[in-house]
CSV table of C-alpha atoms in Angstrom, one decimal:
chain,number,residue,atom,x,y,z
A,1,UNK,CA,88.9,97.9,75.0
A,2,UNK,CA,87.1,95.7,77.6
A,3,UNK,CA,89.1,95.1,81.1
A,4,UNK,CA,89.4,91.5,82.4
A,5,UNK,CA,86.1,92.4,84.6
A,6,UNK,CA,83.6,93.0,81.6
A,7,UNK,CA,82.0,89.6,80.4
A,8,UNK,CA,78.9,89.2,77.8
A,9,UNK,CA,75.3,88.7,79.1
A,10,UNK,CA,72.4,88.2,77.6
A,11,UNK,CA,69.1,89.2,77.8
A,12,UNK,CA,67.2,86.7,79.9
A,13,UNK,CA,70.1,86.0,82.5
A,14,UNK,CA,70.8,90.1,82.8
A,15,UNK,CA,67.1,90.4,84.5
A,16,UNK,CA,68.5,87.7,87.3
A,17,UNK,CA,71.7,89.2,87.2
A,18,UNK,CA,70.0,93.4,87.9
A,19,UNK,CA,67.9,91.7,90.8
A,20,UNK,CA,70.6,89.3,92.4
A,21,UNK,CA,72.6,93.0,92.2
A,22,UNK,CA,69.8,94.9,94.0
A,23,UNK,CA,69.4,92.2,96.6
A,24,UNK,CA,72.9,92.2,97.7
A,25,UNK,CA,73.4,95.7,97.5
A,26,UNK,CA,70.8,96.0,100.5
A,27,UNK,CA,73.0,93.4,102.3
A,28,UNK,CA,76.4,95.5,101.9
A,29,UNK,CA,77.5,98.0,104.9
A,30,UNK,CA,76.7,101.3,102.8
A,31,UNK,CA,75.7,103.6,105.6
A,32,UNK,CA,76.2,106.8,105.3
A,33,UNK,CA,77.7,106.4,101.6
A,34,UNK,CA,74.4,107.9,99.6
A,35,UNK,CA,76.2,109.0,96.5
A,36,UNK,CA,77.0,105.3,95.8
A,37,UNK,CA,72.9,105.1,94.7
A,38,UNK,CA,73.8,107.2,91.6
A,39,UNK,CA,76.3,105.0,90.6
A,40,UNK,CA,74.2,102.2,90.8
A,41,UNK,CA,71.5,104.1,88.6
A,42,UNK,CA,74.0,104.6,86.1
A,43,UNK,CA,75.5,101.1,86.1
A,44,UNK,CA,71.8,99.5,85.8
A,45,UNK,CA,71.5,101.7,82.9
A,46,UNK,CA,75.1,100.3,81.7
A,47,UNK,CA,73.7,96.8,82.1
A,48,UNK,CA,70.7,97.4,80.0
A,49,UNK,CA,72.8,98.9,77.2
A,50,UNK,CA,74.9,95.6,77.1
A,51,UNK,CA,72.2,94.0,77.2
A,52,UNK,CA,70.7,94.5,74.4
A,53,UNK,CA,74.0,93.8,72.5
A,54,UNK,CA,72.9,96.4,70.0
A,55,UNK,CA,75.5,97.6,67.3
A,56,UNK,CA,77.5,101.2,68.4
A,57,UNK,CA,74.4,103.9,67.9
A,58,UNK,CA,75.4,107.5,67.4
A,59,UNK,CA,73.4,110.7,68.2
A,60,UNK,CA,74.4,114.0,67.2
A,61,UNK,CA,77.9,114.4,69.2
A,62,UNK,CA,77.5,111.4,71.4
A,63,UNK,CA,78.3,107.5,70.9
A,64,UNK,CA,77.5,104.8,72.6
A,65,UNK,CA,79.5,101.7,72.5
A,66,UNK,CA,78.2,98.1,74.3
A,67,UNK,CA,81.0,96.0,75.5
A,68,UNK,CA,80.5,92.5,77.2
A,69,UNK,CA,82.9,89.8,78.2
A,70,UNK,CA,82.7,86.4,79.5
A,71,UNK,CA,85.9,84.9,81.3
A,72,UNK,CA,87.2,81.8,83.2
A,73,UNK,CA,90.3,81.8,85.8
A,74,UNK,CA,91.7,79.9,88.4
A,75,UNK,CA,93.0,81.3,91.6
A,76,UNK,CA,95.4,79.9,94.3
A,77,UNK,CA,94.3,82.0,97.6
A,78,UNK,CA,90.6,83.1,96.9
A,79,UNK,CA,90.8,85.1,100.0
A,80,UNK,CA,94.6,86.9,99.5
A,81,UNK,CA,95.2,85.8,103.4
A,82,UNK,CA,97.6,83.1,104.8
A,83,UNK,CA,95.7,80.2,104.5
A,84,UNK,CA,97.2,78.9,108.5
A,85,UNK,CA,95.2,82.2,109.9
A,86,UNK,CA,92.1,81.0,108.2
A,87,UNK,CA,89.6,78.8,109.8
A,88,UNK,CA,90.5,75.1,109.2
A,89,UNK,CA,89.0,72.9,105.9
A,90,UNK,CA,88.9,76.5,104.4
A,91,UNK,CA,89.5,75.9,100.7
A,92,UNK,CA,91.8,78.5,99.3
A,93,UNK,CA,92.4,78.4,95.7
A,94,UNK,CA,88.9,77.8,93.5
A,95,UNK,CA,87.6,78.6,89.5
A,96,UNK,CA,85.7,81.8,89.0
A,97,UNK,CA,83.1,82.0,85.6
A,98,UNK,CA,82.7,85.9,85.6
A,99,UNK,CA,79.8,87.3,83.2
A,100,UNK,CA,79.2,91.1,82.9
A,101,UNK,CA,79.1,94.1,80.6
A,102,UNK,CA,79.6,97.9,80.1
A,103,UNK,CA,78.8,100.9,78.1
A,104,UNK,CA,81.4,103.8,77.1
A,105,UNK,CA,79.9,106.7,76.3
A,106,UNK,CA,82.1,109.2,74.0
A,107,UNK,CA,80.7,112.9,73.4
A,108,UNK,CA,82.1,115.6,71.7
A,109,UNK,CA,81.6,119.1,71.3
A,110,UNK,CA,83.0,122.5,70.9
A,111,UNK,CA,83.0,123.1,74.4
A,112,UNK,CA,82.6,119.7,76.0
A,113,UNK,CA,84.6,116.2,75.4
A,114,UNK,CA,83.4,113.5,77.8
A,115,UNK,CA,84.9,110.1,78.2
A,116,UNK,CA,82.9,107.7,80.6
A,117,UNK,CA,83.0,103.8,81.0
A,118,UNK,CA,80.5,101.9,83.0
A,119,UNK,CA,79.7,98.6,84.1
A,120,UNK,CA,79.5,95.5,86.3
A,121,UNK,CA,79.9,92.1,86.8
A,122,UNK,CA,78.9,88.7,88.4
A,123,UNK,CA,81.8,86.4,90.1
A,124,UNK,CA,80.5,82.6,90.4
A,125,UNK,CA,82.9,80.3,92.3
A,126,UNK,CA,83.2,76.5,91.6
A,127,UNK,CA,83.2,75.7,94.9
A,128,UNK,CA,83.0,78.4,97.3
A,129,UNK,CA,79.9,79.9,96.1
A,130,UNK,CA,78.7,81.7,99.0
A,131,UNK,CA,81.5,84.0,98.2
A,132,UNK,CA,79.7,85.0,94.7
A,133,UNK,CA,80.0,88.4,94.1
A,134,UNK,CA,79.0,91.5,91.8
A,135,UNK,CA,81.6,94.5,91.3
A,136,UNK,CA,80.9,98.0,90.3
A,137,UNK,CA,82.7,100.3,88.0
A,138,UNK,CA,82.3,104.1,86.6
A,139,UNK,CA,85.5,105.6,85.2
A,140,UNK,CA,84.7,109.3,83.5
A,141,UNK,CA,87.0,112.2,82.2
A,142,UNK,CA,85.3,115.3,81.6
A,143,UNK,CA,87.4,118.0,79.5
A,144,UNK,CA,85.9,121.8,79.7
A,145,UNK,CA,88.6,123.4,78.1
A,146,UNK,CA,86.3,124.8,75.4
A,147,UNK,CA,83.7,126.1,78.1
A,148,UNK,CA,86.1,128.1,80.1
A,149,UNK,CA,88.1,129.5,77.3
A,150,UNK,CA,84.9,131.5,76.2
A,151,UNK,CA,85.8,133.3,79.4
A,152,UNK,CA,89.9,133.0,79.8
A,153,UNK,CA,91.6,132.6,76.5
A,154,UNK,CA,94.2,129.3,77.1
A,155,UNK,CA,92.6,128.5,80.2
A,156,UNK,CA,91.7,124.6,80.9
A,157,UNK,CA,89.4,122.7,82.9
A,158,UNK,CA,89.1,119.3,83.8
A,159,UNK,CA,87.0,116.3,85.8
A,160,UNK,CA,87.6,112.6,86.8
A,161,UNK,CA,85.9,109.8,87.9
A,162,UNK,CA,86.6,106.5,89.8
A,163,UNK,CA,84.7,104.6,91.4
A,164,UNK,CA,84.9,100.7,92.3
A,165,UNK,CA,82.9,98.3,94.4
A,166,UNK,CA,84.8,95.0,94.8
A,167,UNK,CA,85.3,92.4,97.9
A,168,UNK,CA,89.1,91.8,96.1
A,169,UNK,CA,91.7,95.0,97.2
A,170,UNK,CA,93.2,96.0,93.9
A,171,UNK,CA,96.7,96.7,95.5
A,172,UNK,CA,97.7,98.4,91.8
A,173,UNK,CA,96.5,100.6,89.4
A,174,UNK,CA,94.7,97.9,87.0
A,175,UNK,CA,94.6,94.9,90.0
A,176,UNK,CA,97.7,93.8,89.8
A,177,UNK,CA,99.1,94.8,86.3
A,178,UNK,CA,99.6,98.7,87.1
A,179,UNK,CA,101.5,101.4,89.3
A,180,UNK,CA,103.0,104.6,89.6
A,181,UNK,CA,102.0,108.5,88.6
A,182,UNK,CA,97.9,107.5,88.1
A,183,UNK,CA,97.7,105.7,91.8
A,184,UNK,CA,99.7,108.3,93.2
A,185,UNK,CA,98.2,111.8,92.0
A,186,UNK,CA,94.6,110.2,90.9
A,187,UNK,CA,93.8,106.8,93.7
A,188,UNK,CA,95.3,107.5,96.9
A,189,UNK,CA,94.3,104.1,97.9
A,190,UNK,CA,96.6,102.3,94.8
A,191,UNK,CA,100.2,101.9,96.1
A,192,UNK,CA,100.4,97.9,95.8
A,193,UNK,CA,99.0,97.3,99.7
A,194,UNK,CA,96.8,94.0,99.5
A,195,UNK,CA,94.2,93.3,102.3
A,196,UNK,CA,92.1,90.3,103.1
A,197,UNK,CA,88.8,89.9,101.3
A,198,UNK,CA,86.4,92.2,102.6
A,199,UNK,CA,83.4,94.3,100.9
A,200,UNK,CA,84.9,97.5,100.0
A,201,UNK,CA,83.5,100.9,98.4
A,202,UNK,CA,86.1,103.4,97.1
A,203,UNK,CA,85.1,106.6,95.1
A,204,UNK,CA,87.8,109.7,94.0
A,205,UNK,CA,86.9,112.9,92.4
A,206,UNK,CA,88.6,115.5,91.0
A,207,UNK,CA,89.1,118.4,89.0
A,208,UNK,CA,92.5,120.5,88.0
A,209,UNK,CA,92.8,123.1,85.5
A,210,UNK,CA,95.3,125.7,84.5
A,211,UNK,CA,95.2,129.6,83.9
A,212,UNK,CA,97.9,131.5,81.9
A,213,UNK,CA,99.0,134.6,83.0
A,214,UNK,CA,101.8,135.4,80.7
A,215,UNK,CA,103.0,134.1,77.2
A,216,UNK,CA,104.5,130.8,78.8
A,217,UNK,CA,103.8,131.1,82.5
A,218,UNK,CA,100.7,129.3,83.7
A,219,UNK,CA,98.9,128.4,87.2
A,220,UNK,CA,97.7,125.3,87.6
A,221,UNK,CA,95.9,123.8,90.5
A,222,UNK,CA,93.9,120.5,91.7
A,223,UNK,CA,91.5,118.9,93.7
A,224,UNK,CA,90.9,115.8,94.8
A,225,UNK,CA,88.1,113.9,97.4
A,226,UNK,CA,89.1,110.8,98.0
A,227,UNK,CA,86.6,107.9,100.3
A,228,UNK,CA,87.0,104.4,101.3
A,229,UNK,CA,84.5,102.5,103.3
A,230,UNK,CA,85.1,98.7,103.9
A,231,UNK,CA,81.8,96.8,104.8
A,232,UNK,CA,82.1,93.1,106.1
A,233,UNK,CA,85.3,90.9,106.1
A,234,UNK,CA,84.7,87.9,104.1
A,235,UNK,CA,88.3,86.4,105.1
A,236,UNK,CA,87.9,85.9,108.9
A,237,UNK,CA,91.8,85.2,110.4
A,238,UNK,CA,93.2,85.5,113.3
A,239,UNK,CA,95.5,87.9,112.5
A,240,UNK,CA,93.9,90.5,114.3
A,241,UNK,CA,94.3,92.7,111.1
A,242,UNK,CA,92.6,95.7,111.3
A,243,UNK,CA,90.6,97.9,108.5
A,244,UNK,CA,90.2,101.7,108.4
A,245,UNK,CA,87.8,103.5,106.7
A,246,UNK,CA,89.3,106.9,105.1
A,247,UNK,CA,88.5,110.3,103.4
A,248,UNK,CA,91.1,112.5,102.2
A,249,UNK,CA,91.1,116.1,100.6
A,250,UNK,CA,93.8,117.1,98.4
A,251,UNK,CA,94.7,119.9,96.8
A,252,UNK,CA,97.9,121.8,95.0
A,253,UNK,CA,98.7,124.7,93.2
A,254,UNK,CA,102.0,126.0,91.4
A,255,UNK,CA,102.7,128.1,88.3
A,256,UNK,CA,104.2,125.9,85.2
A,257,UNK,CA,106.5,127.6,82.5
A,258,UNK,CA,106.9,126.7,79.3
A,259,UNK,CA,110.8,126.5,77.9
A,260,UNK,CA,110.1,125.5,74.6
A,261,UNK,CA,106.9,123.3,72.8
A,262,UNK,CA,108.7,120.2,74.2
A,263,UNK,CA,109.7,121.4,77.7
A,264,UNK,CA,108.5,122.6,80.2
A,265,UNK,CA,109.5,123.0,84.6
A,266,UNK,CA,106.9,123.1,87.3
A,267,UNK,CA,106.6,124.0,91.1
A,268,UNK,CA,103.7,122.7,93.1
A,269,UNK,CA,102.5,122.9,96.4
A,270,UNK,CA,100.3,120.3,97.9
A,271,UNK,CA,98.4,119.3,101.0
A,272,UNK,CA,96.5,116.1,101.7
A,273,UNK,CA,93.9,116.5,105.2
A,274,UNK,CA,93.5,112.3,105.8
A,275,UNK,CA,90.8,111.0,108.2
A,276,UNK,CA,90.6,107.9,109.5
A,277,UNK,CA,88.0,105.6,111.9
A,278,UNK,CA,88.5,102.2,112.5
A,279,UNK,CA,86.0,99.9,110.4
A,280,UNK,CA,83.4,98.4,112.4
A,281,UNK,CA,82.7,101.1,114.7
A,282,UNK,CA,84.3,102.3,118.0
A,283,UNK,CA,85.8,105.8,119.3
A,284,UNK,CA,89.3,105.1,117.2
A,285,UNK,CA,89.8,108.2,115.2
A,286,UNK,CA,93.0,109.5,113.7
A,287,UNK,CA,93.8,112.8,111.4
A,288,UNK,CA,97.0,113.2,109.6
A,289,UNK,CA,98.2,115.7,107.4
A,290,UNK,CA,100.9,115.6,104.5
A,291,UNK,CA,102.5,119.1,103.1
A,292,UNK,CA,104.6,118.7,100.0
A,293,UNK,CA,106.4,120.7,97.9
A,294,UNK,CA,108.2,119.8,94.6
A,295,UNK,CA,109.6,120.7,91.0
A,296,UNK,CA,109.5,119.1,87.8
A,297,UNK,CA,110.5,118.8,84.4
A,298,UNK,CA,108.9,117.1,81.5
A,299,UNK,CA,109.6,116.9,78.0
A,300,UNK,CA,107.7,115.1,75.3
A,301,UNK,CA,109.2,114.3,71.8
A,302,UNK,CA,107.4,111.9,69.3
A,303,UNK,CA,109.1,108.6,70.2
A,304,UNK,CA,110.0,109.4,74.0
A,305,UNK,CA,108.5,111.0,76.7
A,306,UNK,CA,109.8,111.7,80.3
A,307,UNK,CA,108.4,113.4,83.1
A,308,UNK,CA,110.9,113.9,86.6
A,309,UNK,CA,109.8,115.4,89.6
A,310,UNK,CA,111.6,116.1,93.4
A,311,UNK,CA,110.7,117.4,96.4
A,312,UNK,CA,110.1,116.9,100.3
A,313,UNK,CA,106.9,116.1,102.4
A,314,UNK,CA,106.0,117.4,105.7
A,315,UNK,CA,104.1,114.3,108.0
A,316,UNK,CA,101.7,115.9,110.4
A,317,UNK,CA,101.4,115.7,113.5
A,318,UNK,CA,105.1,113.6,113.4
A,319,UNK,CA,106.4,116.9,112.2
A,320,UNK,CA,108.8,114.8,110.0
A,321,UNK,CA,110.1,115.5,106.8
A,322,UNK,CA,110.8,112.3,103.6
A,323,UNK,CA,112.0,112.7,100.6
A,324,UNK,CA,109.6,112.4,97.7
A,325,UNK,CA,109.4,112.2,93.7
A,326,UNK,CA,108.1,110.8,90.4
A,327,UNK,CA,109.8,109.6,87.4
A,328,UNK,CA,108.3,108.4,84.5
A,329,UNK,CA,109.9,107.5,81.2
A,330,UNK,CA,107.8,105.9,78.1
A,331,UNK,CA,109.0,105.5,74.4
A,332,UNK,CA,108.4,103.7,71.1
A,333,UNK,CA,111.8,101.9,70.2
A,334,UNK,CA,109.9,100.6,67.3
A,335,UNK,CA,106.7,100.8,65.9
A,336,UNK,CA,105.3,97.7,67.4
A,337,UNK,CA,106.6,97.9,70.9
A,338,UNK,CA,105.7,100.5,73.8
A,339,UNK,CA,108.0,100.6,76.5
A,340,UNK,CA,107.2,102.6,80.4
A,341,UNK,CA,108.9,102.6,83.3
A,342,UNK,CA,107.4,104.2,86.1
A,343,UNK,CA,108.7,105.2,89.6
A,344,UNK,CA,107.2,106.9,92.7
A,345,UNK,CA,107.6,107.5,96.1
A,346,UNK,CA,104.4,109.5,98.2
A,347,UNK,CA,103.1,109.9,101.6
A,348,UNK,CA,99.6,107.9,101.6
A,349,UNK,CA,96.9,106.8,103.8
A,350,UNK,CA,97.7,103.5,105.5
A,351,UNK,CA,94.5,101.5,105.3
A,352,UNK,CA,95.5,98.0,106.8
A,353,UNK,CA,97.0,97.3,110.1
A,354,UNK,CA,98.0,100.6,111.6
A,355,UNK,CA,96.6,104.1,110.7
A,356,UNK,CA,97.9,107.1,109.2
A,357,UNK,CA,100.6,107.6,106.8
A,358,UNK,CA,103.0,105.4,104.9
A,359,UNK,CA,106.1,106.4,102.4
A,360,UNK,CA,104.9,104.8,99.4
A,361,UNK,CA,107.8,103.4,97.1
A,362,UNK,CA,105.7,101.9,94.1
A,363,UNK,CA,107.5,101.1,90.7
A,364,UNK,CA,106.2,99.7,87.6
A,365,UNK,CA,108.3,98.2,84.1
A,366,UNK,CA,105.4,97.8,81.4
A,367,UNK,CA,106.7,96.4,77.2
A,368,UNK,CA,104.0,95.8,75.4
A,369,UNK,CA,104.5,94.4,71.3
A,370,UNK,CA,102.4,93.8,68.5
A,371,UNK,CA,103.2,90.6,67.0
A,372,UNK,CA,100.9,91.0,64.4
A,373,UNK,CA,98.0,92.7,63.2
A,374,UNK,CA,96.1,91.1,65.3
A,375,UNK,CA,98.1,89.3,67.9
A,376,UNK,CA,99.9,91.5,70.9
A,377,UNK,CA,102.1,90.5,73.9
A,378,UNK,CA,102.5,92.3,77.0
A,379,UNK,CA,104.6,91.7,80.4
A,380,UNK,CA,104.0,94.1,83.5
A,381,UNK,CA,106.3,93.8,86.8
A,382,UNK,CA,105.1,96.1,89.7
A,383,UNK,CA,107.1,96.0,92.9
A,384,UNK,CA,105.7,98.6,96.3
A,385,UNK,CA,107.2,98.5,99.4
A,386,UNK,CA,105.1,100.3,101.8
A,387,UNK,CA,106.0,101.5,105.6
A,388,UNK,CA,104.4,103.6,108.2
A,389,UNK,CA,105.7,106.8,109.3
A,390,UNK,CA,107.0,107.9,111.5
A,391,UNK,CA,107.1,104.8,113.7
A,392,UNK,CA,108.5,101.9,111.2
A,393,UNK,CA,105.6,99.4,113.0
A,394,UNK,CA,104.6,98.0,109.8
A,395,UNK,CA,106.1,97.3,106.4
A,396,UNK,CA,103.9,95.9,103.5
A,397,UNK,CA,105.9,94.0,99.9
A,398,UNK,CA,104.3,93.5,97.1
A,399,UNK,CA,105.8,92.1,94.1
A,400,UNK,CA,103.3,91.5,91.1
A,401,UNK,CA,104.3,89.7,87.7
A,402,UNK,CA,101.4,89.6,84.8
A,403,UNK,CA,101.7,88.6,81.6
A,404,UNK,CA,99.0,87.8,78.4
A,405,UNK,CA,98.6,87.1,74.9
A,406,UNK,CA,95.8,89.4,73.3
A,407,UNK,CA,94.4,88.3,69.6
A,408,UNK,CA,91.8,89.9,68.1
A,409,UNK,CA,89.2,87.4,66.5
A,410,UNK,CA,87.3,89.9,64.6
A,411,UNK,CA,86.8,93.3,64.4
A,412,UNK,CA,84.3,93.5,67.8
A,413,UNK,CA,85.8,90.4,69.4
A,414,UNK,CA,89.3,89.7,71.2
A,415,UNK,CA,90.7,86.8,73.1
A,416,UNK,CA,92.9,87.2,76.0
A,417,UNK,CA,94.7,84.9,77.9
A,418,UNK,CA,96.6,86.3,81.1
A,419,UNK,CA,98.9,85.1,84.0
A,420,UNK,CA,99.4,86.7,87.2
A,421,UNK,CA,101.8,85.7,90.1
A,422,UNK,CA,101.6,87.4,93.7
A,423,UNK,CA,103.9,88.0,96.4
A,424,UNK,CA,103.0,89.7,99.1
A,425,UNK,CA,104.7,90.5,102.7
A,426,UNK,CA,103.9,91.8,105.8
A,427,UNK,CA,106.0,92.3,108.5
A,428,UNK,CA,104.9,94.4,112.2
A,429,UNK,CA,106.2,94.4,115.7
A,430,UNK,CA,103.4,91.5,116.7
A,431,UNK,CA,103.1,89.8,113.2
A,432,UNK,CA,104.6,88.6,110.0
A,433,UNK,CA,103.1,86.9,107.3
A,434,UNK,CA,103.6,86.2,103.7
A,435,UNK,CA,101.2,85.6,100.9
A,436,UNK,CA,101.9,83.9,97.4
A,437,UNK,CA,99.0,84.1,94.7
A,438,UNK,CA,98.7,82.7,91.2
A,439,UNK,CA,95.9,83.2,88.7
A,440,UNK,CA,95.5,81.9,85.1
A,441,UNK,CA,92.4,82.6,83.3
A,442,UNK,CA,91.3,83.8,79.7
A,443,UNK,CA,88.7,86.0,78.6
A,444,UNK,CA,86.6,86.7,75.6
A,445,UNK,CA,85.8,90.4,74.8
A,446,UNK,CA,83.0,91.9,72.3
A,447,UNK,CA,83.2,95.9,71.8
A,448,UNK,CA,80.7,97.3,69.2
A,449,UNK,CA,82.6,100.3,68.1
């Protein structure tokens, strides 16, 4: 299913499109960030497929499927900042066409299963239109289980993918419409924090896997490199705000036992090493590191699942200790509706204002139901209230309220119209400000599948 950033292009305008793309790539502050090259190899190649707007071709194991979607919004505050910190005649709320397109790539095999979704897209304001812009996407799952069972029998091995170019800070897991376990134990950088505008490249990957050593006693263990590089600030304020560009390492490890085929209790161990230099240069650099250990218990049944999980977390060097946890609770209370409720609290990076860690409290209340056979309704709320540890210098509120009206046209083509509403909060020792944000748009969405 496309995303909200996917839009169709067509042959002649995707040639100006993959140049414009090329030329402002060269513009953009990637020093040192090399590996963002292949992504942009793989994209191009993602364009090319959409492109062509070719039926879903299928080769031995692997399919490919070209998605494309054109959309039209309006937005309040452009530049997510308080418009009194921006320079004055600065026009805040604008239209935004948005063209693009994708390819998912689905392969199969005995010992390989690979999911990977790629793409782009071009941003065209009404009227500020020097603030046109691409983003970049490349979300990929990679499941080994059937490779490294030919060597441990039950064993299971897994790798993921995300990577997103964008001058607008997703503060949530889908920009806005998501939160909770996949920001906090996939994206770091997810936990509902909103910045100004600025250019900004952010890449996580990771592997975790599991090893049986008994009948119902496993190990399992992760890792996880996480990088965020902001290039130039589009919303100049006087705010004095300050970015930070960040790498972490995470990993864990813990055995898992198995109580029955629907239960099963946890203990995990896990260490994130967070460094930190000021964007833009200078001496400013800051390490932190986060030690947490926690249980859990999940069971899954065939209309309800639920997933709980406790522990503390160790802030170095503060040499503090918060408590932490997860819960996460989806079900089915009839066929056409799909309830979650998702809640979590984590040490993270702070990326905006002041460096180091915050204690991320992030919760999210997702229904989603089917109308019809064709026509679905969904509401999201997402709440985070963020604040740095272990002085309490600076607290960030977010509070996020989408809603849409999906109908499927024909069998490759959906429409979509969506409605978001913003709040978000900042308060410090030397500033506070508050930001409100609407944005009403509709897309349309082709998937040859």
């Amino acid at each position: 299913m496309f995303q909200w950033g996917d839009s169709p292009v067509y042959r002649h305008p995707l040639k100006c499109v993959l140049v414009i793309l090329l030329g402002h790539r060269r513009r953009v502050e990637i020093r040192q960030q090399y590996g963002f090259a292949i992504v942009a190899v793989l994209v191009w190649g993602t364009l090319l497929g959409a492109g062509t707007l070719q039926p879903m071709l299928v080769h031995a194991d692997t399919t490919f499927i070209p998605v494309a979607t054109v959309a039209e919004q309006y937005n309040t505050n452009i530049y997510f900042a308080p418009p009194s910190r921006l320079p004055p005649g600065t026009k805040t709320n604008d239209f935004i066409s948005t063209v693009g397109g994708g390819l998912q790539v689905l392969h199969r095999s005995r010992e390989v299963e690979a999911n990977i979704n790629a793409g782009a897209d071009l941003n065209a304001f009404a009227y500020n239109k020097g603030l046109n812009y691409f983003t970049t996407r490349l979300d990929g799952t990679v499941i080994l289980d059937g490779w490294v069972d030919q060597w441990a029998r039950g064993a299971k091995l897994r790798v993921n993918e995300r990577f997103r170019y964008t001058p607008e800070s997703p503060g949530f897991v889908t920009g806005g419409a998501g939160a909770g376990a996949d920001a906090g134990a996939g994206d770091p950088f997810l936990r509902g924090i909103q910045g100004f505008r600025a250019n900004t490249f952010s890449n996580t990957v990771s592997t975790d896997g599991s090893y049986p050593v008994a009948r119902d006693l496993s190990l399992q263990g992760r890792y996880a490199f996480s990088t965020r590089r902001v290039g130039s600030i589009l919303a100049a304020t006087t705010t004095g705000a300050t970015f930070f560009d960040t790498d972490v390492h995470a990993w864990s490890a813990g055995p898992k036992f198995q109580l029955t085929p629907a239960e099963s209790i946890s203990l995990s161990y896990q260490q994130s090493l967070i460094s930190q230099t000021r964007t833009g240069g200078g001496t400013f650099t800051r390490s932190t590191n986060t030690q947490t250990l926690s249980a859990g218990y999940n069971r899954v049944n065939p209309d309800w699942t639920l997933g709980v999980e406790g522990g503390v977390t160790l802030v170095e060097p503060a040499s503090q200790v918060y408590p932490t946890g997860h819960i996460r609770f989806s079900t089915n209370p009839e066929r056409a509706t799909t309830v979650l409720l998702d809640l979590s609290r984590i040490a993270a990076p702070s990326l905006f204002f002041v460096a180091g860690a915050i204690m991320s409290n992030v919760g999210r209340a997702q229904v989603i139901h089917r109308l019809s056979e064709r026509l679905a309704l969904r509401g999201t709320a997402s709440y985070a209230y963020n604040e740095s540890v272990p002085e309490r210098v600076v607290r960030f509120n977010t509070l996020t309220l989408s809603t849409g009206l999906n109908y499927k046209l024909t069998r490759t083509m959906q429409l979509d119209l969506f409605y978001e509403h913003s709040d978000f909060k900042t308060d410090s020792q030397s500033l506070d400000f508050k930001i409100l944000r609407n944005v009403v748009g509709l897309s349309l969405t082709a998937q040859w599948d």
